[in-house]
């Protein structure tokens, strides 16, 4: 199941393209093990990533995502890996225990070993791009570190491909298998339609 979900994620993200022509501002050009990655942001700040390789595309994606949502993504990683209580306190220990029973990193690693190369490259590229931004933040935290990290007295961590797979798997698990509001939303939609 996890392999299929990761494959779907990788394929979906690799074929997405803007629906209209945008004017993009030149952003960073990054050197990666697979070549050059260029990130341009349009007038709305949305990143557009250009690369000749799957690894490079996802490297840029991870880098841009970390630039835009470093704290949020770090907390998602902690929720997925069952380490949120380390920074948010003991009230979250039950949630961490639940995460650790729902997602097994050993099983995720085994499933990742069976992925086609382009899917592995997507996960590895995202992790490397994310980690590149973390290293830039560490070099100048006074300018780049989101204030939430200082307030909670911890720092973002480098990511691995397993972290990326864990976050994605946890997102799917909680969206489609965990408690959510889909039935309440459906009732609300029906109520609105009756008006």
Short mmCIF file of C-alpha atoms in Angstrom, two decimals, residues 78-79 81-86 88-102 174:
data_model
loop_
_atom_site.label_atom_id
_atom_site.label_comp_id
_atom_site.label_asym_id
_atom_site.label_seq_id
_atom_site.Cartn_x
_atom_site.Cartn_y
_atom_site.Cartn_z
CA UNK A 78 7.81 14.89 14.02
CA UNK A 79 4.13 13.89 14.00
CA UNK A 81 7.87 9.79 13.29
CA UNK A 82 6.36 10.03 16.77
CA UNK A 83 8.73 12.70 18.10
CA UNK A 84 6.42 15.71 18.46
CA UNK A 85 6.35 15.43 22.26
CA UNK A 86 10.09 16.12 22.35
CA UNK A 88 5.68 20.23 22.32
CA UNK A 89 5.66 18.49 25.69
CA UNK A 90 4.43 15.33 27.38
CA UNK A 91 0.76 15.93 26.52
CA UNK A 92 1.62 14.67 23.03
CA UNK A 93 3.13 11.38 24.16
CA UNK A 94 -0.11 9.46 23.41
CA UNK A 95 -0.15 10.93 19.87
CA UNK A 96 3.51 9.99 19.41
CA UNK A 97 2.79 6.45 20.61
CA UNK A 98 -0.08 6.19 18.14
CA UNK A 99 2.13 7.42 15.28
CA UNK A 100 4.78 4.86 16.17
CA UNK A 101 2.22 2.05 16.06
CA UNK A 102 0.62 3.21 12.79
CA UNK A 174 -4.59 10.48 8.64
#
